[in-house]
Amino acid sequence: MAVFCSQCEKPFSRQSTLNRHLREVHNLKSSVVSYDPRNSRYKNFICGEENCNSSFINCQNLREHLYEAHKIEKSSVQEMDFLSMPDFETWFKQKQKDTVTNFYLKTTLKGQIYETSYFYCNRSGKVHTQQNSPKKRSTKSQGSCKMNKFCTSQIILKRNVQTNKCSIQYFYQHYGHETEVQHVRIPKVDRESIASKLIFGVSVSNLLNTSRNAVGVEDKLNRVDPLVRKDINNIKSAYNIDISDGCRHKDDATSVHLFVSEYSKSNLNPVVYYKPQGHVCCEFNLEEKDFCIILLTQSQREVLKTFGNNIISIDGTHRLNSYNFEMTTVMVIDEFGEGFPVACMYSN
């Protein structure tokens, strides 16, 4: 059983590791910690039933309490095996999309053979308010995603550090909340897609209209469907797109060049190929007036490796901006039979 730091609640598998953490991080002397769960100070898994003040040290105890004390249906568990970590990540992303939910990684315990990670529903936890902070943050219109109690849905991932094979226990029944799309994060692939469109001059109003027109096309609502201006502003901030129209510079060619230059220094550089106008290309049959840039993110690369040996689709879209450039998208078919964009090219 893990021991927890009394200052930051970080878990440790050994007392000695906790002692070193206390000395180096918090500049405190070591202290003996009880491993007895009955004496634990960290009973953060709170029961949400009326007139019940029970709390527990882990999600399993909370699930058992809800079943035994409140006669709530016992949470079902699905067990699955994956050949590699990328296989799990592909399933994980698709499962969150299909169920309109988010999970976050709370704890990872590392051993010599196995590494165990615990994922929890993002609705779990307490609402944190900075009452004494001089900078007050305005409350979100939809409220906090935290509900001051714990959801019972959980994913326990066990990875063999030598073979990279994974097995999971997926407790898929949620507790204490409904499916609310406003409390789900926009998936990384969708955020990257929106960022790339902003960088290449697609207006905010165009993005919002496209999002609203997509509502109702599929049977259920996706997180990216009810896109609002605040979402786009957050994406601008995350990807350092700081000009109101999405450009880094008033001159579009300079803006694109700055984007390529910035990411060329990054380990997550998505630019596979770049040929600006006015430059001579000896490698391919491109004229001096031609423009071409090909983007492929790390997450898209993993999906392409996994599903690119079956069906590949290529789709072109015109008139995304005033230059009438064409966006060509490469898509693969994932394990659920749905199209997944894995690369895009902007060119004239």
Short mmCIF file of C-alpha atoms in Angstrom, two decimals:
data_model
loop_
_atom_site.label_atom_id
_atom_site.label_comp_id
_atom_site.label_asym_id
_atom_site.label_seq_id
_atom_site.Cartn_x
_atom_site.Cartn_y
_atom_site.Cartn_z
CA MET A 1 0.00 0.00 0.00
CA ALA A 2 1.27 3.47 -0.84
CA VAL A 3 2.21 6.14 1.70
CA PHE A 4 1.33 9.76 1.03
CA CYS A 5 3.19 13.02 1.52
CA SER A 6 1.41 15.14 4.14
CA GLN A 7 2.25 18.31 2.19
CA CYS A 8 1.25 17.53 -1.41
CA GLU A 9 -0.48 14.10 -1.17
CA LYS A 10 1.93 12.53 -3.66
CA PRO A 11 2.01 8.72 -3.20
CA PHE A 12 5.16 6.69 -2.58
CA SER A 13 5.63 2.93 -2.45
CA ARG A 14 8.39 3.09 0.20
CA GLN A 15 8.97 5.04 3.41
CA SER A 16 12.56 5.81 2.33
CA THR A 17 11.39 7.39 -0.92
CA LEU A 18 8.90 9.54 0.99
CA ASN A 19 11.64 10.63 3.41
CA ARG A 20 13.87 11.74 0.54
CA HIS A 21 10.95 13.61 -1.04
CA LEU A 22 10.23 15.45 2.24
CA ARG A 23 13.87 16.52 2.56
CA GLU A 24 14.49 17.56 -1.04
CA VAL A 25 11.12 19.03 -2.04
CA HIS A 26 9.62 20.40 1.20
CA ASN A 27 12.82 20.85 3.24
CA LEU A 28 11.29 18.86 6.11
CA LYS A 29 12.54 16.09 8.36
CA SER A 30 11.32 12.56 7.74
CA SER A 31 8.34 11.22 9.65
CA VAL A 32 6.99 7.72 10.21
CA VAL A 33 3.81 7.05 8.27
CA SER A 34 1.24 4.40 9.09
CA TYR A 35 0.45 1.86 6.36
CA ASP A 36 -2.79 0.87 8.10
CA PRO A 37 -5.71 2.08 5.94
CA ARG A 38 -7.84 2.56 9.05
CA ASN A 39 -5.42 5.29 10.21
CA SER A 40 -5.12 7.04 6.86
CA ARG A 41 -5.65 10.81 6.83
CA TYR A 42 -6.37 10.77 3.11
CA LYS A 43 -9.91 9.50 2.84
CA ASN A 44 -10.67 11.60 -0.23
CA PHE A 45 -13.20 9.26 -1.84
CA ILE A 46 -16.39 10.85 -0.51
CA CYS A 47 -19.82 9.23 -0.61
CA GLY A 48 -22.30 11.50 -2.35
CA GLU A 49 -25.47 10.06 -0.84
CA GLU A 50 -27.68 12.32 1.28
CA ASN A 51 -26.99 12.31 5.04
CA CYS A 52 -23.92 10.09 4.59
CA ASN A 53 -20.56 11.46 5.69
CA SER A 54 -18.51 8.37 4.84
CA SER A 55 -15.20 8.71 3.02
CA PHE A 56 -12.64 6.15 1.92
CA ILE A 57 -9.00 5.84 0.91
CA ASN A 58 -9.67 4.30 -2.50
CA CYS A 59 -12.31 3.94 -5.17
CA GLN A 60 -12.82 0.21 -4.57
CA ASN A 61 -13.90 0.84 -0.96
CA LEU A 62 -16.31 3.54 -2.14
CA ARG A 63 -17.88 1.17 -4.69
CA GLU A 64 -18.33 -1.50 -2.01
CA HIS A 65 -19.85 1.04 0.40
CA LEU A 66 -22.39 2.27 -2.18
CA TYR A 67 -23.45 -1.30 -2.90
CA GLU A 68 -23.63 -2.51 0.71
CA ALA A 69 -24.91 0.61 2.49
CA HIS A 70 -27.05 2.29 -0.17
CA LYS A 71 -28.05 -0.67 -2.38
CA ILE A 72 -26.68 1.06 -5.48
CA GLU A 73 -26.01 -1.34 -8.35
CA LYS A 74 -22.56 -2.87 -8.13
CA SER A 75 -20.18 -1.33 -10.64
CA SER A 76 -19.36 -3.70 -13.50
CA VAL A 77 -15.79 -4.20 -14.65
CA GLN A 78 -14.42 -4.93 -18.11
CA GLU A 79 -10.98 -6.53 -18.40
CA MET A 80 -8.92 -6.09 -21.56
CA ASP A 81 -5.39 -6.83 -22.81
CA PHE A 82 -3.30 -4.76 -25.25
CA LEU A 83 -0.12 -5.70 -27.08
CA SER A 84 1.45 -2.29 -26.54
CA MET A 85 0.96 1.09 -24.90
CA PRO A 86 -0.02 2.78 -28.22
CA ASP A 87 -2.81 0.20 -28.61
CA PHE A 88 -4.15 1.13 -25.18
CA GLU A 89 -3.88 4.86 -25.95
CA THR A 90 -5.85 4.41 -29.19
CA TRP A 91 -8.61 2.55 -27.31
CA PHE A 92 -8.49 5.11 -24.48
CA LYS A 93 -9.01 8.10 -26.81
CA GLN A 94 -11.84 6.41 -28.70
CA LYS A 95 -13.59 5.27 -25.51
CA GLN A 96 -13.59 8.82 -24.12
CA LYS A 97 -14.99 10.12 -27.42
CA ASP A 98 -17.70 7.45 -27.65
CA THR A 99 -18.85 7.88 -24.04
CA VAL A 100 -18.38 11.69 -23.96
CA THR A 101 -16.23 11.41 -20.83
CA ASN A 102 -12.74 12.36 -19.68
CA PHE A 103 -10.32 10.48 -17.45
CA TYR A 104 -7.21 11.88 -15.84
CA LEU A 105 -4.11 10.09 -14.56
CA LYS A 106 -3.89 10.52 -10.79
CA THR A 107 -1.26 8.03 -9.65
CA THR A 108 1.42 5.77 -11.14
CA LEU A 109 3.19 3.20 -8.96
CA LYS A 110 6.41 1.86 -10.50
CA GLY A 111 7.81 -1.59 -9.80
CA GLN A 112 10.63 -3.64 -11.27
CA ILE A 113 8.30 -5.65 -13.52
CA TYR A 114 4.99 -3.80 -13.62
CA GLU A 115 3.94 -0.16 -13.65
CA THR A 116 0.39 0.46 -12.41
CA SER A 117 -1.50 3.63 -13.33
CA TYR A 118 -4.85 4.79 -11.94
CA PHE A 119 -7.18 6.90 -14.10
CA TYR A 120 -10.26 8.61 -12.65
CA CYS A 121 -13.29 10.38 -14.12
CA ASN A 122 -12.57 14.11 -14.45
CA ARG A 123 -15.76 14.93 -12.52
CA SER A 124 -14.18 13.45 -9.38
CA GLY A 125 -12.70 15.69 -6.73
CA LYS A 126 -13.25 18.90 -4.82
CA VAL A 127 -13.81 22.38 -6.22
CA HIS A 128 -10.72 24.42 -5.37
CA THR A 129 -11.23 28.16 -4.84
CA GLN A 130 -8.35 30.61 -4.33
CA GLN A 131 -10.02 32.80 -1.74
CA ASN A 132 -6.80 34.49 -0.58
CA SER A 133 -5.34 34.97 -4.05
CA PRO A 134 -5.06 38.63 -5.20
CA LYS A 135 -6.02 37.54 -8.73
CA LYS A 136 -9.63 36.41 -8.73
CA ARG A 137 -10.77 34.05 -11.48
CA SER A 138 -14.36 34.43 -12.62
CA THR A 139 -16.55 31.36 -12.21
CA LYS A 140 -17.22 29.40 -15.40
CA SER A 141 -20.73 29.83 -16.77
CA GLN A 142 -21.27 26.04 -16.65
CA GLY A 143 -19.67 25.74 -13.21
CA SER A 144 -16.69 23.60 -12.24
CA CYS A 145 -16.34 20.10 -13.65
CA LYS A 146 -15.54 18.91 -10.10
CA MET A 147 -18.56 17.80 -8.07
CA ASN A 148 -17.09 17.67 -4.51
CA LYS A 149 -17.30 13.88 -4.45
CA PHE A 150 -15.87 10.95 -6.36
CA CYS A 151 -17.27 9.18 -9.40
CA THR A 152 -16.84 5.40 -9.25
CA SER A 153 -15.71 5.02 -12.86
CA GLN A 154 -12.03 4.11 -12.98
CA ILE A 155 -9.39 2.59 -15.26
CA ILE A 156 -6.53 0.61 -13.69
CA LEU A 157 -3.71 0.12 -16.20
CA LYS A 158 -0.98 -2.46 -15.56
CA ARG A 159 1.99 -2.28 -17.96
CA ASN A 160 4.85 -4.75 -18.18
CA VAL A 161 7.94 -2.52 -18.35
CA GLN A 162 9.91 -5.22 -20.22
CA THR A 163 7.42 -6.26 -22.93
CA ASN A 164 5.24 -3.08 -22.91
CA LYS A 165 2.15 -5.31 -22.91
CA CYS A 166 -0.79 -3.83 -21.01
CA SER A 167 -3.87 -5.07 -19.20
CA ILE A 168 -6.68 -2.96 -17.79
CA GLN A 169 -9.64 -3.11 -15.45
CA TYR A 170 -12.29 -0.68 -16.67
CA PHE A 171 -15.05 0.19 -14.18
CA TYR A 172 -17.37 1.85 -16.67
CA GLN A 173 -20.40 2.83 -14.56
CA HIS A 174 -20.33 6.48 -13.49
CA TYR A 175 -21.81 7.81 -10.25
CA GLY A 176 -23.07 11.21 -9.11
CA HIS A 177 -23.37 12.96 -12.47
CA GLU A 178 -24.96 12.84 -15.91
CA THR A 179 -23.18 12.98 -19.27
CA GLU A 180 -22.57 16.71 -19.76
CA VAL A 181 -20.54 17.67 -22.82
CA GLN A 182 -19.62 21.10 -21.40
CA HIS A 183 -17.47 19.41 -18.73
CA VAL A 184 -15.44 17.35 -21.24
CA ARG A 185 -12.12 18.56 -22.65
CA ILE A 186 -11.73 18.96 -26.41
CA PRO A 187 -9.64 15.99 -27.64
CA LYS A 188 -6.00 16.72 -28.49
CA VAL A 189 -6.43 15.80 -32.16
CA ASP A 190 -9.32 18.27 -32.50
CA ARG A 191 -7.36 21.01 -30.67
CA GLU A 192 -4.43 20.51 -33.04
CA SER A 193 -6.75 20.61 -36.05
CA ILE A 194 -8.33 23.89 -34.89
CA ALA A 195 -4.89 25.39 -34.16
CA SER A 196 -3.58 24.53 -37.63
CA LYS A 197 -6.64 26.13 -39.26
CA LEU A 198 -6.20 29.28 -37.18
CA ILE A 199 -2.54 29.50 -38.15
CA PHE A 200 -3.43 29.27 -41.83
CA GLY A 201 -5.95 32.08 -41.65
CA VAL A 202 -9.30 30.35 -41.17
CA SER A 203 -11.38 32.91 -39.28
CA VAL A 204 -12.88 32.31 -35.84
CA SER A 205 -16.41 32.90 -37.20
CA ASN A 206 -15.78 30.30 -39.92
CA LEU A 207 -14.70 27.74 -37.31
CA LEU A 208 -17.72 28.48 -35.11
CA ASN A 209 -20.14 28.21 -38.04
CA THR A 210 -18.60 24.91 -39.18
CA SER A 211 -18.93 23.54 -35.65
CA ARG A 212 -22.58 24.59 -35.33
CA ASN A 213 -23.47 23.20 -38.74
CA ALA A 214 -22.05 19.82 -37.69
CA VAL A 215 -24.47 19.52 -34.75
CA GLY A 216 -27.02 16.82 -35.48
CA VAL A 217 -25.03 15.20 -38.29
CA GLU A 218 -24.04 12.33 -35.96
CA ASP A 219 -26.35 10.51 -33.58
CA LYS A 220 -24.75 12.02 -30.49
CA LEU A 221 -23.05 15.26 -29.55
CA ASN A 222 -19.25 15.41 -29.56
CA ARG A 223 -17.24 17.85 -27.44
CA VAL A 224 -16.05 19.80 -30.48
CA ASP A 225 -19.64 20.35 -31.73
CA PRO A 226 -20.75 23.05 -29.23
CA LEU A 227 -17.54 25.02 -29.87
CA VAL A 228 -17.59 28.53 -28.39
CA ARG A 229 -15.28 31.51 -28.73
CA LYS A 230 -13.76 30.83 -25.29
CA ASP A 231 -12.62 27.39 -26.50
CA ILE A 232 -10.85 28.97 -29.47
CA ASN A 233 -9.21 31.59 -27.24
CA ASN A 234 -7.90 28.80 -24.99
CA ILE A 235 -6.46 26.99 -28.02
CA LYS A 236 -4.82 30.22 -29.21
CA SER A 237 -3.20 30.62 -25.82
CA ALA A 238 -2.03 26.99 -25.65
CA TYR A 239 -0.46 27.10 -29.12
CA ASN A 240 0.90 30.65 -28.81
CA ILE A 241 -1.37 32.03 -31.51
CA ASP A 242 -1.61 35.53 -30.14
CA ILE A 243 -2.98 37.65 -33.01
CA SER A 244 -6.76 38.06 -33.18
CA ASP A 245 -7.09 36.61 -36.69
CA GLY A 246 -4.93 33.59 -35.88
CA CYS A 247 -1.67 34.84 -37.41
CA ARG A 248 1.67 35.41 -35.72
CA HIS A 249 2.40 38.29 -38.11
CA LYS A 250 0.25 40.60 -40.24
CA ASP A 251 1.96 39.22 -43.34
CA ASP A 252 0.62 35.68 -43.80
CA ALA A 253 3.81 34.29 -45.38
CA THR A 254 5.88 35.62 -42.48
CA SER A 255 3.34 34.19 -40.02
CA VAL A 256 3.68 30.70 -41.51
CA HIS A 257 7.47 30.98 -41.60
CA LEU A 258 7.50 31.95 -37.90
CA PHE A 259 5.30 28.96 -37.11
CA VAL A 260 7.65 26.57 -38.93
CA SER A 261 10.71 28.15 -37.32
CA GLU A 262 9.24 27.89 -33.81
CA TYR A 263 8.32 24.23 -34.15
CA SER A 264 11.61 23.27 -35.83
CA LYS A 265 13.20 23.62 -32.37
CA SER A 266 10.61 21.39 -30.71
CA ASN A 267 10.69 17.63 -30.19
CA LEU A 268 7.00 17.63 -31.14
CA ASN A 269 7.55 19.35 -34.51
CA PRO A 270 4.51 18.51 -36.70
CA VAL A 271 6.00 19.95 -39.92
CA VAL A 272 6.97 17.08 -42.24
CA TYR A 273 7.65 19.24 -45.31
CA TYR A 274 7.68 22.98 -45.98
CA LYS A 275 8.21 24.82 -49.27
CA PRO A 276 7.47 28.58 -49.17
CA GLN A 277 6.61 30.64 -52.23
CA GLY A 278 9.60 32.30 -53.89
CA HIS A 279 11.97 29.44 -53.07
CA VAL A 280 13.42 27.03 -55.61
CA CYS A 281 12.76 23.33 -54.93
CA CYS A 282 15.15 20.78 -56.44
CA GLU A 283 13.74 17.77 -54.59
CA PHE A 284 10.24 17.68 -56.09
CA ASN A 285 8.57 18.96 -59.24
CA LEU A 286 7.46 22.27 -57.71
CA GLU A 287 7.71 25.69 -59.28
CA GLU A 288 9.10 28.76 -57.54
CA LYS A 289 5.59 30.21 -57.11
CA ASP A 290 4.28 27.04 -55.45
CA PHE A 291 3.53 26.79 -51.74
CA CYS A 292 3.31 23.53 -49.80
CA ILE A 293 3.34 22.51 -46.14
CA ILE A 294 2.58 19.05 -44.74
CA LEU A 295 1.64 18.57 -41.07
CA LEU A 296 1.70 15.34 -39.09
CA THR A 297 1.49 15.39 -35.28
CA GLN A 298 2.96 12.74 -33.00
CA SER A 299 -0.46 11.40 -32.03
CA GLN A 300 -1.48 11.20 -35.71
CA ARG A 301 1.79 9.38 -36.47
CA GLU A 302 0.94 6.67 -33.94
CA VAL A 303 -2.55 6.21 -35.39
CA LEU A 304 -1.09 5.99 -38.91
CA LYS A 305 1.36 3.29 -37.80
CA THR A 306 -1.43 1.30 -36.20
CA PHE A 307 -4.14 1.52 -38.89
CA GLY A 308 -2.32 2.63 -42.06
CA ASN A 309 -1.89 -0.88 -43.48
CA ASN A 310 -5.53 -1.31 -44.51
CA ILE A 311 -7.57 1.53 -46.05
CA ILE A 312 -6.27 5.05 -46.70
CA SER A 313 -8.54 7.87 -47.87
CA ILE A 314 -7.47 11.22 -49.36
CA ASP A 315 -9.85 14.20 -49.32
CA GLY A 316 -9.41 17.74 -50.65
CA THR A 317 -11.12 20.92 -49.41
CA HIS A 318 -11.01 24.22 -51.32
CA ARG A 319 -11.43 27.91 -50.39
CA LEU A 320 -10.45 27.80 -46.75
CA ASN A 321 -8.93 31.28 -47.03
CA SER A 322 -8.59 34.20 -49.42
CA TYR A 323 -5.66 32.55 -51.26
CA ASN A 324 -7.88 29.68 -52.39
CA PHE A 325 -5.34 27.15 -51.09
CA GLU A 326 -6.41 23.53 -50.97
CA MET A 327 -6.26 21.44 -47.81
CA THR A 328 -5.65 17.76 -48.57
CA THR A 329 -6.31 15.36 -45.69
CA VAL A 330 -5.11 11.78 -45.36
CA MET A 331 -7.44 9.57 -43.32
CA VAL A 332 -7.34 5.98 -42.10
CA ILE A 333 -10.10 3.72 -40.82
CA ASP A 334 -9.72 2.94 -37.13
CA GLU A 335 -10.81 -0.19 -35.26
CA PHE A 336 -14.32 1.23 -34.86
CA GLY A 337 -14.78 1.76 -38.61
CA GLU A 338 -14.55 5.55 -38.38
CA GLY A 339 -12.37 7.89 -40.42
CA PHE A 340 -9.42 9.38 -38.53
CA PRO A 341 -7.31 12.26 -39.99
CA VAL A 342 -3.59 11.43 -39.80
CA ALA A 343 -1.97 14.16 -41.94
CA CYS A 344 -2.87 17.30 -43.87
CA MET A 345 -1.26 19.34 -46.64
CA TYR A 346 -1.93 22.98 -47.56
CA SER A 347 -0.87 23.94 -51.08
CA ASN A 348 -1.76 26.01 -54.13
#
